[in-house]
Coordinates of C-alpha atoms in Angstrom, one line a residue:
Chain J
M73 CA -1.1 -29.3 -22.7
T74 CA -1.9 -32.9 -21.7
T75 CA -3.4 -33.6 -18.4
T76 CA -3.3 -37.0 -16.8
V77 CA -6.4 -37.3 -14.7
D78 CA -5.5 -38.3 -11.2
R79 CA -8.1 -41.0 -10.8
R80 CA -7.7 -41.1 -7.0
A81 CA -8.6 -37.4 -6.8
A82 CA -11.3 -37.8 -9.4
M83 CA -13.1 -40.6 -7.4
P84 CA -16.2 -39.7 -5.3
P85 CA -15.8 -40.2 -1.6
F86 CA -16.4 -43.7 -0.3
W87 CA -19.5 -42.8 1.7
L88 CA -21.1 -41.3 -1.4
A89 CA -20.5 -44.6 -3.3
L90 CA -22.2 -46.5 -0.4
A91 CA -25.1 -44.0 -0.4
A92 CA -25.7 -45.1 -4.0
G93 CA -26.9 -48.3 -2.4
L94 CA -29.7 -46.7 -0.4
P95 CA -32.3 -46.3 -3.2
I96 CA -31.7 -50.0 -4.1
G97 CA -32.2 -51.0 -0.5
A98 CA -35.4 -49.0 -0.5
C99 CA -36.5 -50.8 -3.7
M100 CA -35.8 -54.2 -2.0
I101 CA -38.1 -53.2 0.9
V102 CA -40.9 -52.0 -1.4
M103 CA -40.7 -55.2 -3.5
A104 CA -40.8 -57.3 -0.3
L105 CA -44.0 -55.6 1.0
P106 CA -46.5 -57.9 -0.9
V107 CA -45.0 -61.2 0.4
L108 CA -44.6 -60.1 4.1
G109 CA -46.5 -62.4 6.4
H110 CA -46.3 -65.3 3.9
G111 CA -44.5 -68.0 5.8
H112 CA -41.0 -66.9 6.8
A113 CA -40.7 -64.3 4.0
T114 CA -40.0 -61.5 6.4
A115 CA -37.0 -63.2 7.8
Y116 CA -35.6 -64.1 4.4
R117 CA -36.1 -60.5 3.1
L118 CA -34.5 -59.0 6.2
L119 CA -31.6 -61.4 5.8
Y120 CA -31.1 -60.5 2.1
L121 CA -31.4 -56.8 2.9
A122 CA -28.7 -57.1 5.6
L123 CA -26.5 -59.1 3.3
F124 CA -26.9 -56.6 0.5
A125 CA -25.8 -53.8 2.9
L126 CA -22.9 -56.0 3.9
W127 CA -21.8 -56.9 0.4
A128 CA -22.0 -53.3 -0.7
V129 CA -18.8 -52.5 1.2
P130 CA -16.4 -55.0 -0.3
L131 CA -18.1 -54.5 -3.7
T132 CA -17.5 -50.7 -3.6
A133 CA -13.9 -51.4 -2.6
L134 CA -13.5 -53.8 -5.5
Q135 CA -15.1 -51.5 -8.1
R136 CA -12.9 -48.6 -7.0
A137 CA -9.8 -50.8 -7.2
L138 CA -10.7 -51.8 -10.7
W139 CA -11.4 -48.2 -11.6
R140 CA -8.1 -47.1 -10.1
S141 CA -6.1 -49.8 -11.9
R142 CA -7.6 -48.7 -15.2
T143 CA -9.0 -52.1 -16.0
S144 CA -10.9 -52.1 -19.3
W145 CA -14.6 -51.7 -18.9
W146 CA -15.5 -55.2 -20.2
I147 CA -13.1 -57.0 -17.9
A148 CA -14.3 -54.9 -15.0
S149 CA -17.9 -55.8 -16.0
L150 CA -17.2 -59.5 -16.1
A151 CA -15.3 -59.4 -12.8
L152 CA -18.2 -57.5 -11.2
L153 CA -20.8 -59.9 -12.6
A154 CA -18.9 -62.9 -11.4
T155 CA -18.4 -61.3 -7.9
T156 CA -22.0 -60.3 -7.6
Y157 CA -23.1 -63.8 -8.8
T158 CA -20.9 -65.4 -6.1
M159 CA -22.3 -63.1 -3.5
S160 CA -25.9 -63.9 -4.4
V161 CA -25.1 -67.7 -4.4
A162 CA -23.7 -67.1 -0.9
N163 CA -26.9 -65.4 0.0
N164 CA -28.9 -68.4 -1.1
A165 CA -26.7 -70.7 0.9
L166 CA -27.0 -68.5 4.0
G167 CA -30.8 -68.4 3.5
D168 CA -30.9 -72.2 3.5
A169 CA -28.6 -72.4 6.4
M170 CA -30.9 -70.0 8.4
A171 CA -33.9 -72.2 7.6
W172 CA -32.0 -75.4 8.6
L173 CA -30.8 -73.8 11.8
A174 CA -34.3 -72.6 12.8
G175 CA -35.7 -76.0 11.9
W176 CA -38.3 -74.5 9.5
P177 CA -40.0 -77.2 7.5
S178 CA -38.9 -76.9 3.9
T179 CA -41.6 -76.2 1.4
R180 CA -39.7 -78.2 -1.3
P181 CA -36.8 -80.6 -1.2
F182 CA -33.3 -79.2 -1.2
A183 CA -31.7 -79.1 -4.6
W184 CA -28.2 -78.0 -5.5
T185 CA -29.5 -76.4 -8.7
D186 CA -31.7 -74.1 -6.6
L187 CA -28.6 -72.9 -4.8
F188 CA -27.0 -71.7 -8.1
A189 CA -30.0 -70.9 -10.2
G190 CA -32.3 -69.3 -7.7
I191 CA -30.4 -66.1 -7.6
D192 CA -33.3 -63.6 -7.7
S193 CA -32.5 -63.0 -4.0
C194 CA -29.8 -60.4 -4.6
W195 CA -28.0 -60.6 -7.9
L196 CA -30.1 -58.0 -9.6
A197 CA -29.8 -55.6 -6.7
L198 CA -26.0 -56.0 -6.5
I199 CA -25.7 -55.4 -10.3
A200 CA -27.9 -52.4 -10.1
F201 CA -25.7 -51.1 -7.2
C202 CA -22.6 -51.5 -9.4
A203 CA -24.3 -49.7 -12.2
I204 CA -25.3 -46.7 -10.1
H205 CA -21.9 -46.7 -8.5
A206 CA -20.3 -46.5 -12.0
V207 CA -22.5 -43.6 -13.0
V208 CA -21.7 -41.7 -9.8
A209 CA -17.9 -42.3 -10.3
Y210 CA -18.1 -41.3 -13.9
Y211 CA -20.0 -38.2 -13.0
A212 CA -17.4 -37.3 -10.4
A213 CA -14.5 -37.9 -12.8
F214 CA -16.3 -35.7 -15.4
N215 CA -16.7 -32.9 -12.9
H216 CA -13.1 -33.2 -11.9
A217 CA -11.8 -33.0 -15.4
E218 CA -14.1 -30.1 -16.1
A219 CA -12.8 -28.2 -13.0
Q220 CA -9.2 -28.9 -14.1
R221 CA -10.0 -27.6 -17.6
A222 CA -11.5 -24.5 -16.1
T223 CA -8.4 -24.0 -13.9
A224 CA -6.1 -24.4 -16.8
L225 CA -8.1 -21.9 -18.8
A226 CA -8.0 -19.4 -15.9
L227 CA -4.3 -19.8 -15.5
A228 CA -3.7 -19.3 -19.2
R229 CA -5.9 -16.2 -19.2
D230 CA -4.1 -15.0 -16.1
A231 CA -0.7 -15.3 -17.7
E232 CA -1.9 -13.5 -20.9
L233 CA -3.3 -10.7 -18.9
R234 CA -0.2 -10.4 -16.8
A235 CA 1.9 -10.3 -20.0
L236 CA -0.3 -7.6 -21.4
R237 CA 0.0 -5.6 -18.2
Y238 CA 3.8 -5.6 -18.2
Q239 CA 3.9 -4.7 -21.9
L240 CA 2.7 -1.3 -20.8
Q241 CA 5.7 -0.4 -18.8
P242 CA 8.9 0.0 -20.9
H243 CA 8.2 3.0 -23.2
F244 CA 6.7 5.0 -20.4
L245 CA 9.5 4.1 -18.1
F246 CA 12.2 5.2 -20.6
N247 CA 10.4 8.4 -21.4
T248 CA 10.2 9.3 -17.8
L249 CA 13.8 8.5 -17.1
N250 CA 14.7 10.7 -20.0
A251 CA 12.6 13.5 -18.4
I252 CA 14.3 13.0 -15.1
S253 CA 17.8 13.2 -16.7
S254 CA 16.8 16.4 -18.4
L255 CA 15.6 17.9 -15.0
V256 CA 18.9 16.9 -13.4
A257 CA 20.9 18.4 -16.3
A258 CA 18.9 21.6 -15.8
E259 CA 19.6 21.4 -12.1
R260 CA 15.9 21.4 -11.3
N261 CA 16.5 19.2 -8.3
R262 CA 13.2 19.5 -6.6
D263 CA 11.3 18.7 -9.8
A264 CA 13.7 15.8 -10.5
Q265 CA 13.1 14.4 -6.9
Q266 CA 9.4 14.8 -7.3
T267 CA 9.3 13.0 -10.6
I268 CA 11.4 10.2 -9.3
A269 CA 9.0 9.8 -6.3
R270 CA 6.0 9.8 -8.7
L271 CA 7.7 7.2 -10.9
G272 CA 8.3 5.1 -7.9
E273 CA 4.7 5.4 -6.9
F274 CA 3.6 4.5 -10.4
L275 CA 5.8 1.5 -10.7
R276 CA 4.8 0.3 -7.2
A277 CA 1.2 0.4 -8.2
T278 CA 1.7 -1.5 -11.4
L279 CA 4.5 -3.9 -10.7
E280 CA 3.6 -4.8 -7.2
A281 CA -0.1 -4.9 -7.8
N282 CA -1.8 -8.0 -6.4
D283 CA -2.9 -10.7 -8.7
D284 CA -6.3 -9.3 -9.3
H285 CA -6.8 -8.0 -12.8
E286 CA -9.3 -5.5 -11.7
A287 CA -9.2 -2.6 -9.2
A288 CA -11.5 -0.1 -7.7
L289 CA -11.9 3.0 -10.0
A290 CA -10.7 5.2 -7.1
E291 CA -7.3 3.4 -7.1
E292 CA -7.1 3.8 -10.9
L293 CA -7.9 7.5 -10.6
A294 CA -5.2 7.9 -8.0
L295 CA -2.7 6.1 -10.2
T296 CA -3.8 8.2 -13.2
E297 CA -3.3 11.4 -11.2
T298 CA 0.3 10.2 -10.3
Y299 CA 0.9 9.6 -14.0
L300 CA -0.5 13.0 -14.9
A301 CA 1.7 14.7 -12.4
I302 CA 4.7 13.2 -14.2
E303 CA 3.3 14.4 -17.6
K304 CA 2.6 17.8 -16.2
A305 CA 6.3 18.1 -15.1
R306 CA 7.2 17.4 -18.7
L307 CA 4.6 19.3 -20.6
G308 CA 3.9 22.1 -18.1
D309 CA 1.2 24.5 -19.2
K310 CA 0.6 22.7 -22.5
L311 CA -1.6 20.2 -20.7
K312 CA -5.1 21.4 -19.8
L313 CA -7.1 18.9 -17.9
K314 CA -10.8 18.5 -17.5
W315 CA -12.1 15.8 -15.3
D316 CA -15.7 14.8 -15.1
V317 CA -16.1 11.9 -12.7
G318 CA -19.8 11.2 -12.1
P319 CA -21.5 10.1 -8.8
H320 CA -21.4 6.5 -7.5
V321 CA -18.5 5.4 -9.6
L322 CA -15.5 5.4 -7.2
R323 CA -16.0 1.8 -6.1
A324 CA -16.6 0.5 -9.6
L325 CA -14.4 -2.4 -10.6
V326 CA -12.3 -1.7 -13.7
P327 CA -9.4 -3.4 -15.3
H328 CA -6.1 -2.6 -13.6
L329 CA -4.3 0.1 -15.6
L330 CA -7.4 0.9 -17.7
L331 CA -7.1 4.7 -17.8
Q332 CA -3.3 5.3 -18.0
P333 CA -2.7 3.9 -21.5
L334 CA -5.8 5.8 -22.8
V335 CA -4.6 9.0 -21.2
E336 CA -1.1 8.5 -22.4
N337 CA -2.3 7.9 -25.9
A338 CA -4.3 11.1 -25.8
I339 CA -1.3 13.0 -24.6
R340 CA 1.3 11.5 -26.9
H341 CA -0.7 11.8 -30.0
G342 CA -2.6 14.9 -29.2
I343 CA -1.3 17.4 -26.7
A344 CA 2.5 16.6 -26.9
Q345 CA 2.6 17.2 -30.7
R346 CA 1.1 20.7 -30.4
S347 CA 2.7 24.0 -29.8
V348 CA -0.4 25.5 -28.2
P349 CA -2.0 24.2 -25.1
G350 CA -4.2 21.1 -25.6
R351 CA -7.1 19.9 -23.6
L352 CA -7.6 16.5 -22.2
D353 CA -11.1 15.4 -21.3
I354 CA -11.6 12.4 -19.0
R355 CA -15.3 11.5 -18.4
I356 CA -16.5 8.6 -16.2
A357 CA -20.2 8.0 -15.6
R358 CA -22.4 5.3 -14.4
D359 CA -25.5 4.5 -16.4
G360 CA -27.5 1.8 -14.5
E361 CA -25.6 -1.4 -14.8
R362 CA -23.0 0.1 -17.2
L363 CA -19.9 2.1 -16.6
A364 CA -18.9 4.5 -19.4
V365 CA -15.3 5.8 -19.6
S366 CA -14.1 8.2 -22.2
V367 CA -10.8 9.9 -22.8
G368 CA -10.4 12.5 -25.5
N369 CA -8.2 15.3 -26.6
D370 CA -9.2 18.4 -28.5
G371 CA -7.2 17.6 -31.6
A372 CA -3.7 16.8 -32.8
A373 CA -1.3 18.9 -34.7
P374 CA -3.1 20.8 -37.5
G375 CA -3.3 18.9 -40.7
S376 CA -3.9 15.6 -39.1
T377 CA -5.9 13.2 -41.3
S378 CA -8.2 10.3 -40.7
A379 CA -5.4 8.1 -42.0
Q380 CA -3.2 9.3 -39.2
A381 CA -6.0 8.8 -36.8
A382 CA -6.4 5.2 -37.9
E383 CA -2.7 4.7 -37.4
R384 CA -3.0 6.3 -34.0
S385 CA -5.8 4.0 -33.0
S386 CA -3.5 1.0 -33.5
A387 CA -1.1 2.5 -30.9
I388 CA 0.3 -0.2 -28.6
G389 CA -1.5 1.1 -25.5
L390 CA -4.9 1.0 -27.2
R391 CA -4.5 -2.4 -28.7
N392 CA -3.3 -3.7 -25.4
T393 CA -6.3 -2.2 -23.6
A394 CA -8.7 -3.7 -26.2
E395 CA -7.2 -7.1 -25.8
R396 CA -7.4 -7.0 -22.0
L397 CA -11.0 -5.9 -22.2
E398 CA -11.8 -8.8 -24.5
K399 CA -10.2 -11.2 -22.0
L400 CA -11.9 -9.8 -19.0
Y401 CA -15.4 -9.1 -20.4
P402 CA -15.8 -11.3 -23.5
G403 CA -19.0 -10.1 -25.3
D404 CA -19.9 -7.7 -22.6
H405 CA -18.0 -4.5 -23.4
A406 CA -17.4 -1.9 -26.0
F407 CA -14.2 -0.3 -27.0
V408 CA -14.4 2.5 -29.6
A409 CA -11.5 4.7 -30.7
N410 CA -12.2 7.3 -33.4
A411 CA -11.4 10.7 -34.7
R412 CA -13.9 13.4 -34.2
A413 CA -15.0 15.9 -36.8
D414 CA -13.2 18.8 -34.9
G415 CA -9.9 17.0 -35.2
G416 CA -10.0 15.6 -31.7
F417 CA -9.6 12.0 -30.9
D418 CA -11.9 10.0 -28.6
V419 CA -11.6 6.6 -26.9
R420 CA -14.8 5.3 -25.3
V421 CA -15.0 2.2 -23.2
D422 CA -18.2 0.7 -21.9
L423 CA -18.1 -2.0 -19.1
P424 CA -20.5 -3.8 -16.9
Y425 CA -20.7 -2.0 -13.6
R426 CA -19.6 -4.1 -10.6
E427 CA -18.6 -2.9 -7.2
A428 CA -15.2 -3.6 -5.5
P429 CA -15.1 -4.7 -1.9
M430 CA -14.0 -2.1 0.6
P431 CA -10.2 -2.0 1.0
A432 CA -9.0 -4.2 3.8
A433 CA -6.6 -1.6 5.3
G434 CA -9.2 1.2 5.2
A435 CA -8.1 4.5 6.4
Chain O
M133 CA 14.2 21.0 18.9
M134 CA 13.2 17.6 17.7
R135 CA 16.0 15.0 18.3
I136 CA 16.2 12.6 15.4
A137 CA 18.0 9.3 14.8
I138 CA 18.4 7.7 11.3
V139 CA 18.7 3.9 10.9
D140 CA 19.4 2.5 7.4
D141 CA 22.0 -0.1 6.3
E142 CA 22.7 1.9 3.1
P143 CA 24.9 5.0 3.7
L144 CA 23.4 6.8 0.7
A145 CA 19.9 6.3 2.0
R146 CA 20.9 7.7 5.4
S147 CA 22.5 10.8 3.8
G148 CA 19.3 11.2 1.7
V149 CA 17.3 11.5 5.0
A150 CA 19.9 13.7 6.6
T151 CA 20.1 16.1 3.6
R152 CA 16.3 16.5 3.6
L153 CA 16.3 17.1 7.4
A154 CA 18.9 19.8 6.9
A155 CA 16.2 22.0 5.4
Y156 CA 14.3 22.1 8.7
A157 CA 15.5 24.4 11.4
D158 CA 13.8 22.7 14.3
V159 CA 15.5 19.3 14.0
D160 CA 18.7 17.9 15.3
I161 CA 20.2 14.7 14.1
V162 CA 21.6 12.9 17.2
G163 CA 22.7 9.6 15.7
E164 CA 23.0 7.6 12.5
Y165 CA 23.1 3.8 12.5
G166 CA 23.9 1.3 9.8
D167 CA 22.5 -1.9 11.5
G168 CA 19.9 -2.9 14.0
A169 CA 22.1 -3.8 16.9
S170 CA 24.0 -0.5 17.0
A171 CA 20.7 1.3 16.5
L172 CA 19.2 -0.5 19.5
A173 CA 22.1 0.5 21.7
G174 CA 22.1 4.1 20.3
I175 CA 18.4 4.7 20.8
R176 CA 18.6 3.4 24.4
A177 CA 21.5 5.6 25.1
L178 CA 20.3 8.8 23.4
A179 CA 16.5 8.5 23.6
P180 CA 15.8 10.5 20.4
D181 CA 12.2 11.9 19.9
V182 CA 12.0 10.5 16.3
V183 CA 13.7 7.7 14.5
F184 CA 13.7 7.3 10.7
V185 CA 14.1 3.5 10.4
D186 CA 14.6 1.3 7.3
V187 CA 12.4 -1.8 7.5
Q188 CA 14.5 -4.2 5.4
M189 CA 18.0 -4.5 6.9
P190 CA 20.1 -7.7 7.2
D191 CA 20.1 -9.6 10.5
M192 CA 17.7 -7.3 12.3
S193 CA 14.9 -5.5 10.6
G194 CA 13.6 -2.1 11.5
I195 CA 10.5 -3.7 12.9
D196 CA 12.7 -6.0 15.1
V197 CA 14.5 -3.0 16.4
L198 CA 11.2 -1.3 17.4
A199 CA 9.9 -4.6 18.9
A200 CA 13.1 -5.0 21.0
L201 CA 12.6 -1.7 22.6
A202 CA 10.4 -1.4 25.7
P203 CA 7.3 0.8 25.1
H204 CA 8.8 3.7 27.1
E205 CA 12.0 3.5 25.2
R206 CA 10.4 3.6 21.8
P207 CA 10.8 6.9 19.8
M208 CA 8.1 8.0 17.4
A209 CA 9.1 5.9 14.3
I210 CA 8.9 6.9 10.7
L211 CA 9.5 3.8 8.6
L212 CA 11.4 3.8 5.3
T213 CA 10.4 0.9 3.1
A214 CA 10.1 -0.2 -0.5
H215 CA 7.0 -2.2 0.1
D216 CA 4.0 -0.8 2.0
Q217 CA 2.8 -4.2 3.2
F218 CA 5.7 -4.2 5.6
A219 CA 4.8 -0.9 7.1
V220 CA 1.4 -1.9 8.4
R221 CA 2.7 -4.2 11.2
A222 CA 4.9 -1.4 12.5
F223 CA 1.9 0.7 13.7
E224 CA 1.9 -1.6 16.7
F225 CA 5.3 -0.3 17.7
N226 CA 4.7 3.5 17.9
A227 CA 5.2 4.1 14.2
I228 CA 3.6 7.4 13.3
D229 CA 4.0 7.2 9.5
Y230 CA 5.9 5.4 6.8
L231 CA 7.7 6.6 3.7
L232 CA 8.0 4.6 0.6
K233 CA 11.2 4.6 -1.4
P234 CA 12.0 6.6 -3.5
V235 CA 11.1 9.2 -0.9
D236 CA 8.7 11.9 -1.9
D237 CA 9.6 15.4 -0.5
D238 CA 6.0 16.2 0.2
R239 CA 5.4 12.9 2.1
F240 CA 8.6 13.5 4.0
A241 CA 7.4 16.9 5.1
E242 CA 4.0 15.4 6.1
A243 CA 5.6 12.7 8.2
L244 CA 7.7 15.3 9.9
D245 CA 4.6 17.4 10.5
R246 CA 3.0 14.5 12.2
A247 CA 6.0 14.0 14.5
R248 CA 6.1 17.8 15.3
T249 CA 2.4 17.8 16.2
A250 CA 2.7 14.7 18.4
L251 CA 5.9 15.9 20.1
P252 CA 4.4 18.1 22.9
Y253 CA 2.0 15.3 23.9
R254 CA 4.8 12.9 24.0
R255 CA 7.3 14.9 26.1
R256 CA 6.7 14.3 29.8
E257 CA 7.5 17.9 30.8
A258 CA 4.7 19.0 28.5
N259 CA 2.1 18.6 31.2
A260 CA 1.4 22.3 30.9
P261 CA -1.3 23.1 28.4
I262 CA -0.1 23.3 24.9
D263 CA -0.4 26.7 23.5
A264 CA -1.7 26.7 20.0
P265 CA -0.9 29.7 17.8
D266 CA -3.6 32.3 18.1
P267 CA -6.0 32.0 15.2
P268 CA -6.3 35.2 13.2
K269 CA -9.4 37.2 14.1
T270 CA -10.8 37.2 10.6
W271 CA -10.3 34.7 7.8
Q272 CA -9.3 35.7 4.4
T273 CA -12.4 35.8 2.1
R274 CA -11.0 37.0 -1.2
F275 CA -7.8 36.8 -3.1
E276 CA -6.0 39.4 -5.2
V277 CA -4.7 37.8 -8.4
R278 CA -3.1 39.1 -11.5
V279 CA -4.8 38.4 -14.8
G280 CA -2.4 39.6 -17.4
R281 CA -1.6 43.2 -16.4
R282 CA -4.8 43.8 -14.5
V283 CA -5.5 43.0 -10.9
A284 CA -8.6 40.9 -10.2
F285 CA -10.3 39.8 -7.0
V286 CA -11.6 36.3 -6.5
D287 CA -14.0 35.5 -3.8
A288 CA -13.1 32.5 -1.6
H289 CA -16.5 31.0 -2.1
D290 CA -15.9 30.9 -5.8
V291 CA -12.9 28.7 -5.3
T292 CA -13.5 25.0 -5.2
W293 CA -10.0 23.8 -4.6
I294 CA -6.4 25.0 -4.5
E295 CA -3.4 23.3 -5.8
A296 CA 0.3 24.1 -5.2
D297 CA 2.0 24.9 -8.5
G298 CA 5.7 25.7 -8.0
D299 CA 5.9 29.0 -6.1
Y300 CA 2.3 29.6 -6.9
A301 CA -1.1 28.4 -5.7
A302 CA -3.6 27.6 -8.5
L303 CA -7.1 28.6 -7.4
H304 CA -9.6 26.4 -9.3
G305 CA -13.0 27.9 -9.8
D306 CA -16.0 26.7 -11.7
E307 CA -14.8 28.3 -14.9
H308 CA -11.3 29.6 -14.5
T309 CA -8.1 28.9 -12.7
Y310 CA -6.1 31.8 -11.2
L311 CA -2.5 31.8 -10.1
L312 CA -1.7 33.3 -6.8
R313 CA 1.8 33.9 -5.6
E314 CA 1.4 32.4 -2.2
S315 CA 2.5 29.1 -0.5
L316 CA -0.1 26.6 0.3
A317 CA 1.2 26.4 3.9
R318 CA 0.3 30.1 4.4
L319 CA -3.0 29.8 2.7
A320 CA -3.9 27.0 5.0
L321 CA -3.4 29.4 7.9
V322 CA -5.4 32.3 6.6
L323 CA -8.4 30.5 5.3
D324 CA -11.4 29.6 7.5
P325 CA -10.7 26.0 8.5
S326 CA -14.4 25.2 8.7
K327 CA -14.6 25.9 5.0
F328 CA -11.2 25.1 3.6
V329 CA -9.3 22.0 4.6
R330 CA -5.8 20.8 3.5
V331 CA -6.1 17.3 2.2
H332 CA -2.5 16.9 0.8
R333 CA 0.8 18.7 1.1
S334 CA -0.1 20.3 -2.2
T335 CA -3.9 20.5 -2.1
I336 CA -6.6 22.4 -0.2
V337 CA -10.3 21.7 -0.9
R338 CA -13.4 23.7 0.0
V339 CA -15.2 21.3 2.3
D340 CA -18.7 21.8 0.8
C341 CA -17.4 20.9 -2.6
V342 CA -16.5 17.4 -1.6
A343 CA -19.1 14.9 -3.0
D344 CA -17.5 11.5 -2.2
L345 CA -14.6 10.1 -0.2
Q346 CA -13.3 6.7 -1.1
P347 CA -10.5 5.1 1.0
L348 CA -7.6 3.6 -0.9
S349 CA -5.6 0.5 -0.1
N350 CA -2.5 2.5 0.8
R351 CA -4.4 4.3 3.6
D352 CA -4.8 7.5 1.5
A353 CA -8.2 8.4 0.1
L354 CA -9.6 9.7 -3.1
L355 CA -12.1 12.6 -3.1
R356 CA -14.5 13.4 -5.8
L357 CA -15.5 17.1 -5.9
K358 CA -19.0 18.1 -7.0
D359 CA -17.6 19.3 -10.3
G360 CA -16.3 15.9 -11.1
T361 CA -12.6 16.4 -10.3
P362 CA -10.9 13.6 -8.4
V363 CA -8.5 14.8 -5.7
R364 CA -6.1 12.7 -3.7
A365 CA -6.1 13.1 0.1
S366 CA -3.1 11.7 2.0
R367 CA -3.5 9.8 5.2
T368 CA -2.0 12.6 7.3
Y369 CA -5.0 14.8 6.6
I370 CA -7.9 12.4 6.4
E371 CA -8.9 12.8 10.1
S372 CA -9.2 16.5 10.0
L373 CA -11.0 16.3 6.7
L374 CA -13.5 13.9 8.1
C375 CA -14.1 16.2 11.1
A376 CA -14.7 19.2 8.8
L377 CA -17.0 17.1 6.5
R378 CA -19.1 16.0 9.4
S379 CA -19.5 19.5 10.8
V380 CA -20.6 20.7 7.3
G381 CA -23.0 17.7 7.0
G382 CA -21.4 16.6 3.8
V383 CA -20.8 13.1 2.5

């Protein structure tokens, strides 16, 4: 992606550029202190200070114009040197004019060379001003580009997460539609209606979810319950459920749709393949600043091997969850899927604990 | 009799509501309307107690219909919508509940319950005190369940929560779950309401087992029981649950 930096937007505000002149004005005052009281030095210094403040305005405008028109730095430098030189010559001329108007006796005879050579009055200060202004403008442009880069990165991450989220839908959707059609074929109208309503609820929560990639655990648990109600309709008594939700976790922020793929994986590859009832364990606990989530089943069909377990661990839902965790908490999470000695299969997730704000439409 | 009108631009959606209502003996459908303008005229003419109204309709939305009615003309409204964010505004206009499409039968029954409860307060002739059904003198404290071929008794204080399971109620205890052939609606009447509270059309919890209550963004709430089980509470029942929790000193 190529970004053309909008230089207008990248420029610091005009007042900030002018404020860059303040320290130089202060320097001019400090440097003037030793000569105050010597002849008319005070008047000269005040004149130069006032002129410096005056010149700063058109000088800032010029520098910004050069910056905006992308003039190369050495042409801009020459142009600014010439302009500031002209300004300081004008200062000298105005200083002489002031002396002449006030009728001050001149300490030395007027010489044209003095007018062009004696430029200590302001040139250095104006050059310093241009330099500081350039640094301020460069810094602002740098910050602007950095912010744009961060925005672009966030957008890309957002798009990837969204894609990962939608990837979860199809197989679950088709399986459920198939279950509904079976219920209709068996004339189990009430069960069919209930499953359709649950599916609607589930799709609403996933498809219409706001753009946040995280949700309060309570919302996730409610969604998982909805999902489990659909599974119970399909599996009936084969599904034994054991929840263990610890204290102080309901407001924890977790990735949207964290639990459902883990639970689905445990059901698909564990309980659904058995002929005897299977047990699903879902544990969630807070340990200080960490949140531990684990989903496990008590074993797949007899004869399962660790090779099958490895294959299972690459199931789409798990891979998807692992990728989303990596995007959301890079370097600050753990995701472990492994087969237990007793034939069961465990997925454990460890996340930083953060709290969700209270829902806006609180009950 | 509750007099009900149905407003939805889709005929199939209207018949879905009508078919569900047919299961209730105490309701009477007085009108069905396919657009906002005719609904407005019909509601003004017939003054139904309750109106099921679709939010998204061409020309005039369900909310527009309610807004166009004067406060004294507005029936209790139950909104039908595909998106819950539309429903929230409607509570300004006498809406008592909303149903998300596809409609859930339990939610439908809950919404109708709300209307039924509010009806006597709403009818002007009901200035007379509202007679509540007499509470039973004693509350049921134990259940007779079948375990295989033997009959067992389960004490109510050993039950943490009760879940509807088809024609049965599943009594969840610390260790075991027992099936009882009883409807949840009847159990809700015979159990001591200071100890057991209905939190969902299909769930009753023992009040002193509730450890946490967390509001959800859809106005429902999620409960966490002391044994670590999460249980959903629907918005219809949250008020009474909170009352019971406060009197028990929980949460």
